């Protein structure tokens, strides 16, 4: 759980005192893609370096920020394994650049406005990680611009490729059961094996990556432990629902075609995806028509 002064406080678990007997701490890689997020990035950086994790690799890939992001990074560069600030092709490209040089056993990416929970990495290794190549889904929180918790996000029930692809039943159900990207850890070697995130996917690259992992055969492990905090506010990329949904549907179809699901189940899921997209577009169209009607009524008042 996020304390009111995390990640600015200095109250840590002593890793030496809690180190598993006879076991080495696995190297964990955290990659942060960044671009003009000076309002939040220092808090993100502190939430990583203040983990007090004894075998951490922290990589920041900045896309050539024009605000004071670079100055903030330089302030903490002694505790950052590698950082660079140069033009790139977008967030997905930046994430892949980071993992190209990653040497960790297991890792994740954390955007420059999100946070890790206090002692997340040490608790993960002590309670759940034993060196197995699996996809670890954990729980976390949604926070606002002031870093206040607005919602607890439980561990997703999605543990198979069929559930991931059945959009109306899970990912886009009424009570959405999507996977919290800020609370997922995975083998770095598997990330590289599947080719990382798709650089043409700007909104749902995480969804597509989970599908790639599942199609690769990674077993999903659901861990009831706090790992990450997702910052939500109006105007950020995830607010553009139409574009995100279009990419989500395209990714689901690609993953379905690449999966080893039997023909009958594939046919059922294909129909489910098609129905979902048709229903979504219908409601989008009705919304647009409704807006136009309201605008027409409003303009008629001044005629």
Short mmCIF file of C-alpha atoms in Angstrom, two decimals:
data_model
loop_
_atom_site.label_atom_id
_atom_site.label_comp_id
_atom_site.label_asym_id
_atom_site.label_seq_id
_atom_site.Cartn_x
_atom_site.Cartn_y
_atom_site.Cartn_z
CA UNK A 1 0.00 0.00 0.00
CA UNK A 2 1.25 3.49 -0.85
CA UNK A 3 2.17 5.56 2.20
CA UNK A 4 1.40 9.27 2.13
CA UNK A 5 5.10 10.16 1.84
CA UNK A 6 6.21 7.37 -0.47
CA UNK A 7 8.50 7.47 -2.43
CA UNK A 8 10.14 10.40 -0.65
CA UNK A 9 10.60 8.65 2.68
CA UNK A 10 13.66 6.58 3.53
CA UNK A 11 12.13 3.76 5.58
CA UNK A 12 13.28 0.52 3.95
CA UNK A 13 13.35 -3.19 4.50
CA UNK A 14 16.97 -4.20 5.09
CA UNK A 15 17.66 -6.53 2.13
CA UNK A 16 20.58 -8.22 3.91
CA UNK A 17 18.35 -9.13 6.83
CA UNK A 18 15.66 -10.60 4.58
CA UNK A 19 17.85 -12.27 1.96
CA UNK A 20 16.72 -15.88 1.36
CA UNK A 21 19.32 -18.22 2.86
CA UNK A 22 21.76 -19.48 0.26
CA UNK A 23 20.06 -17.70 -2.64
CA UNK A 24 21.25 -14.78 -4.74
CA UNK A 25 18.93 -11.88 -5.39
CA UNK A 26 17.91 -12.12 -9.08
CA UNK A 27 18.72 -9.09 -11.21
CA UNK A 28 15.54 -7.13 -11.93
CA UNK A 29 15.41 -4.71 -14.86
CA UNK A 30 13.08 -1.70 -14.83
CA UNK A 31 12.81 0.29 -18.07
CA UNK A 32 11.27 3.77 -18.03
CA UNK A 33 10.33 5.38 -21.38
CA UNK A 34 10.08 9.14 -21.03
CA UNK A 35 9.17 12.27 -22.94
CA UNK A 36 8.38 15.68 -21.42
CA UNK A 37 7.11 14.31 -18.10
CA UNK A 38 9.05 16.60 -15.77
CA UNK A 39 5.93 17.01 -13.63
CA UNK A 40 6.04 13.36 -12.60
CA UNK A 41 9.33 11.72 -13.54
CA UNK A 42 11.24 12.45 -10.34
CA UNK A 43 8.60 10.67 -8.30
CA UNK A 44 8.78 7.75 -10.74
CA UNK A 45 12.57 7.58 -10.45
CA UNK A 46 12.46 7.75 -6.65
CA UNK A 47 9.88 4.96 -6.51
CA UNK A 48 12.40 2.74 -8.33
CA UNK A 49 15.75 3.68 -6.77
CA UNK A 50 14.25 3.85 -3.28
CA UNK A 51 13.18 0.21 -3.54
CA UNK A 52 16.51 -0.59 -1.85
CA UNK A 53 16.60 -3.71 -4.01
CA UNK A 54 20.17 -5.13 -3.97
CA UNK A 55 20.37 -6.25 -7.63
CA UNK A 56 18.53 -3.60 -9.63
CA UNK A 57 19.14 -2.53 -13.22
CA UNK A 58 17.35 0.74 -13.95
CA UNK A 59 17.26 2.05 -17.52
CA UNK A 60 15.67 5.33 -18.65
CA UNK A 61 15.10 5.97 -22.36
CA UNK A 62 14.09 9.59 -22.91
CA UNK A 63 12.88 10.71 -26.32
CA UNK A 64 14.70 14.05 -26.34
CA UNK A 65 12.56 15.94 -23.83
CA UNK A 66 12.42 19.73 -24.16
CA UNK A 67 11.35 20.41 -20.56
CA UNK A 68 13.62 19.88 -17.55
CA UNK A 69 13.32 16.08 -17.59
CA UNK A 70 17.01 15.61 -18.39
CA UNK A 71 18.07 17.83 -15.47
CA UNK A 72 15.95 15.69 -13.14
CA UNK A 73 17.48 12.49 -14.50
CA UNK A 74 21.00 13.87 -14.03
CA UNK A 75 20.22 14.61 -10.39
CA UNK A 76 19.78 10.86 -9.78
CA UNK A 77 22.10 9.43 -12.44
CA UNK A 78 24.47 7.80 -9.92
CA UNK A 79 21.64 5.40 -9.03
CA UNK A 80 20.54 4.83 -12.63
CA UNK A 81 22.27 2.03 -14.55
CA UNK A 82 21.89 3.66 -17.96
CA UNK A 83 20.04 6.60 -19.43
CA UNK A 84 19.91 8.42 -22.75
CA UNK A 85 17.99 11.36 -24.15
CA UNK A 86 17.57 11.33 -27.92
CA UNK A 87 14.80 11.34 -30.49
CA UNK A 88 13.00 8.04 -30.93
CA UNK A 89 9.96 6.64 -32.72
CA UNK A 90 7.61 6.78 -29.75
CA UNK A 91 6.97 5.01 -26.47
CA UNK A 92 7.01 1.44 -27.80
CA UNK A 93 10.31 2.07 -29.57
CA UNK A 94 11.77 3.53 -26.37
CA UNK A 95 10.71 0.48 -24.36
CA UNK A 96 12.31 -1.86 -26.88
CA UNK A 97 15.52 0.21 -26.86
CA UNK A 98 15.69 -0.23 -23.10
CA UNK A 99 15.17 -3.99 -23.20
CA UNK A 100 17.74 -4.40 -25.97
CA UNK A 101 20.47 -3.59 -23.45
CA UNK A 102 18.76 -5.16 -20.44
CA UNK A 103 20.72 -7.81 -18.58
CA UNK A 104 18.15 -8.65 -15.92
CA UNK A 105 16.66 -12.05 -15.22
CA UNK A 106 13.19 -10.64 -14.88
CA UNK A 107 11.82 -7.20 -15.60
CA UNK A 108 9.06 -4.77 -16.46
CA UNK A 109 8.58 -1.26 -17.81
CA UNK A 110 7.31 1.66 -15.76
CA UNK A 111 6.15 4.81 -17.53
CA UNK A 112 7.48 8.19 -16.41
CA UNK A 113 4.27 9.16 -14.63
CA UNK A 114 3.64 5.85 -12.83
CA UNK A 115 5.09 4.48 -9.57
CA UNK A 116 6.24 1.29 -7.92
CA UNK A 117 4.74 0.51 -4.53
CA UNK A 118 6.99 0.62 -1.48
CA UNK A 119 9.23 -2.48 -1.14
CA UNK A 120 7.51 -3.99 -4.19
CA UNK A 121 10.57 -5.73 -5.64
CA UNK A 122 11.89 -7.25 -2.43
CA UNK A 123 8.43 -8.48 -1.48
CA UNK A 124 7.93 -9.97 -4.95
CA UNK A 125 11.15 -11.98 -4.79
CA UNK A 126 10.62 -13.11 -1.20
CA UNK A 127 7.00 -14.17 -1.64
CA UNK A 128 6.60 -15.24 -5.26
CA UNK A 129 9.68 -15.47 -7.46
CA UNK A 130 11.80 -18.62 -7.48
CA UNK A 131 13.54 -18.28 -10.83
CA UNK A 132 10.84 -19.84 -13.00
CA UNK A 133 10.09 -18.40 -16.44
CA UNK A 134 6.51 -17.33 -15.92
CA UNK A 135 4.26 -14.32 -16.44
CA UNK A 136 3.61 -12.82 -13.00
CA UNK A 137 0.39 -10.79 -12.66
CA UNK A 138 0.19 -8.76 -9.47
CA UNK A 139 -2.14 -6.15 -7.95
CA UNK A 140 -1.78 -2.41 -7.60
CA UNK A 141 -3.52 0.96 -7.53
CA UNK A 142 -4.82 3.81 -9.64
CA UNK A 143 -3.62 7.25 -8.53
CA UNK A 144 -4.48 10.80 -9.58
CA UNK A 145 -2.24 13.71 -10.58
CA UNK A 146 -1.50 14.42 -6.91
CA UNK A 147 -0.48 10.76 -6.34
CA UNK A 148 -3.51 10.01 -4.19
CA UNK A 149 -4.93 6.51 -4.47
CA UNK A 150 -8.32 6.53 -6.18
CA UNK A 151 -8.83 2.82 -6.76
CA UNK A 152 -7.37 -0.54 -5.82
CA UNK A 153 -6.83 -2.78 -8.85
CA UNK A 154 -6.97 -6.51 -8.01
CA UNK A 155 -5.07 -9.26 -9.76
CA UNK A 156 -6.64 -10.01 -13.12
CA UNK A 157 -8.46 -13.33 -13.56
CA UNK A 158 -7.09 -13.60 -17.10
CA UNK A 159 -4.75 -16.59 -17.03
CA UNK A 160 -5.15 -18.08 -20.53
CA UNK A 161 -4.94 -16.79 -24.09
CA UNK A 162 -8.64 -17.61 -24.60
CA UNK A 163 -9.66 -15.33 -21.73
CA UNK A 164 -7.33 -12.58 -22.93
CA UNK A 165 -8.86 -12.64 -26.43
CA UNK A 166 -12.50 -12.81 -25.31
CA UNK A 167 -12.75 -9.03 -25.05
CA UNK A 168 -16.40 -8.61 -23.93
CA UNK A 169 -16.08 -11.31 -21.28
CA UNK A 170 -12.90 -10.01 -19.62
CA UNK A 171 -10.79 -7.10 -20.90
CA UNK A 172 -13.77 -4.97 -21.91
CA UNK A 173 -16.44 -6.49 -19.69
CA UNK A 174 -18.80 -4.18 -17.76
CA UNK A 175 -16.58 -4.68 -14.72
CA UNK A 176 -13.34 -4.58 -16.67
CA UNK A 177 -10.77 -7.20 -15.84
CA UNK A 178 -7.76 -5.90 -17.73
CA UNK A 179 -4.19 -6.64 -16.64
CA UNK A 180 -2.47 -3.77 -14.82
CA UNK A 181 0.71 -3.19 -16.86
CA UNK A 182 2.44 -1.48 -13.93
CA UNK A 183 2.12 -4.69 -11.89
CA UNK A 184 3.38 -7.34 -14.32
CA UNK A 185 6.84 -8.93 -14.28
CA UNK A 186 8.23 -11.32 -16.89
CA UNK A 187 11.49 -12.95 -18.00
CA UNK A 188 13.67 -10.49 -19.92
CA UNK A 189 14.75 -13.36 -22.20
CA UNK A 190 11.10 -14.02 -23.11
CA UNK A 191 10.58 -10.33 -23.89
CA UNK A 192 13.45 -10.48 -26.35
CA UNK A 193 12.28 -13.81 -27.78
CA UNK A 194 8.85 -12.46 -28.75
CA UNK A 195 10.39 -9.30 -30.25
CA UNK A 196 9.26 -6.97 -27.48
CA UNK A 197 6.30 -4.65 -27.84
CA UNK A 198 4.94 -3.88 -31.31
CA UNK A 199 6.20 -0.44 -32.28
CA UNK A 200 3.19 0.18 -34.51
CA UNK A 201 0.88 -0.28 -31.53
CA UNK A 202 0.67 2.99 -29.59
CA UNK A 203 -2.22 2.35 -27.19
CA UNK A 204 -2.48 -1.37 -26.39
CA UNK A 205 1.09 -2.62 -26.71
CA UNK A 206 0.86 -4.14 -23.24
CA UNK A 207 -2.22 -6.21 -24.15
CA UNK A 208 -0.46 -7.48 -27.26
CA UNK A 209 2.67 -8.33 -25.26
CA UNK A 210 0.71 -10.43 -22.75
CA UNK A 211 -0.77 -12.33 -25.70
CA UNK A 212 2.67 -12.91 -27.19
CA UNK A 213 3.87 -14.31 -23.87
CA UNK A 214 0.85 -16.61 -23.58
CA UNK A 215 1.24 -17.80 -27.18
CA UNK A 216 4.90 -18.48 -26.35
CA UNK A 217 3.69 -20.81 -23.61
CA UNK A 218 4.51 -18.80 -20.47
CA UNK A 219 2.42 -19.96 -17.54
CA UNK A 220 0.48 -17.17 -15.82
CA UNK A 221 0.95 -16.81 -12.06
CA UNK A 222 -1.44 -14.58 -10.13
CA UNK A 223 0.26 -12.91 -7.16
CA UNK A 224 -1.72 -11.11 -4.49
CA UNK A 225 0.97 -8.50 -3.86
CA UNK A 226 1.21 -4.74 -4.46
CA UNK A 227 3.62 -3.83 -7.26
CA UNK A 228 2.64 -0.76 -9.28
CA UNK A 229 0.55 2.39 -9.38
CA UNK A 230 -1.06 3.67 -12.57
CA UNK A 231 -1.55 7.41 -12.79
CA UNK A 232 -4.78 8.35 -14.57
CA UNK A 233 -5.75 11.85 -15.60
CA UNK A 234 -7.67 13.45 -18.46
CA UNK A 235 -5.68 14.14 -21.59
CA UNK A 236 -3.22 11.26 -21.29
CA UNK A 237 -2.86 8.67 -24.04
CA UNK A 238 -5.12 6.04 -22.47
CA UNK A 239 -8.04 8.51 -22.56
CA UNK A 240 -8.48 8.11 -26.33
CA UNK A 241 -10.89 5.19 -26.26
CA UNK A 242 -11.67 4.88 -29.97
CA UNK A 243 -8.03 4.68 -31.06
CA UNK A 244 -7.20 2.34 -28.19
CA UNK A 245 -10.15 0.06 -28.99
CA UNK A 246 -9.27 -0.08 -32.67
CA UNK A 247 -5.72 -1.17 -31.84
CA UNK A 248 -7.00 -3.58 -29.19
CA UNK A 249 -9.27 -5.37 -31.67
CA UNK A 250 -6.52 -5.52 -34.31
CA UNK A 251 -4.09 -6.97 -31.76
CA UNK A 252 -6.65 -9.53 -30.58
CA UNK A 253 -7.22 -10.78 -34.14
CA UNK A 254 -3.48 -11.05 -34.78
CA UNK A 255 -2.93 -12.95 -31.53
CA UNK A 256 -5.87 -15.24 -32.27
CA UNK A 257 -4.43 -16.14 -35.68
CA UNK A 258 -1.04 -16.88 -34.11
CA UNK A 259 -2.44 -18.93 -31.22
CA UNK A 260 -2.67 -22.70 -30.86
CA UNK A 261 -6.29 -22.64 -29.75
CA UNK A 262 -8.42 -25.40 -31.31
CA UNK A 263 -10.58 -24.50 -34.31
CA UNK A 264 -13.89 -24.54 -32.46
CA UNK A 265 -12.67 -22.19 -29.74
CA UNK A 266 -11.02 -19.94 -32.34
CA UNK A 267 -14.31 -19.63 -34.20
CA UNK A 268 -16.16 -18.73 -30.99
CA UNK A 269 -13.60 -16.09 -30.02
CA UNK A 270 -13.55 -14.65 -33.54
CA UNK A 271 -17.31 -14.13 -33.36
CA UNK A 272 -16.96 -12.60 -29.90
CA UNK A 273 -14.36 -10.09 -31.12
CA UNK A 274 -16.41 -9.23 -34.23
CA UNK A 275 -19.60 -8.68 -32.20
CA UNK A 276 -17.75 -6.54 -29.69
CA UNK A 277 -16.24 -4.29 -32.39
CA UNK A 278 -19.59 -3.92 -34.19
CA UNK A 279 -21.34 -3.02 -30.93
CA UNK A 280 -18.61 -0.54 -30.00
CA UNK A 281 -18.80 1.18 -33.41
CA UNK A 282 -22.60 1.32 -33.20
CA UNK A 283 -22.48 3.13 -29.84
CA UNK A 284 -19.75 5.44 -31.12
CA UNK A 285 -21.91 6.36 -34.12
CA UNK A 286 -24.97 6.99 -31.95
CA UNK A 287 -22.89 9.21 -29.70
CA UNK A 288 -21.64 11.25 -32.67
CA UNK A 289 -25.18 11.63 -34.04
CA UNK A 290 -26.39 12.71 -30.60
CA UNK A 291 -23.68 15.35 -30.34
CA UNK A 292 -24.54 16.71 -33.80
CA UNK A 293 -28.23 16.93 -32.87
CA UNK A 294 -27.46 18.81 -29.68
CA UNK A 295 -25.19 21.21 -31.55
CA UNK A 296 -27.89 21.82 -34.15
CA UNK A 297 -30.47 22.61 -31.44
CA UNK A 298 -27.99 24.94 -29.78
CA UNK A 299 -27.18 26.85 -32.98
CA UNK A 300 -30.89 27.13 -33.84
CA UNK A 301 -31.38 29.17 -30.66
CA UNK A 302 -29.37 31.98 -32.23
CA UNK A 303 -31.12 32.07 -35.58
#
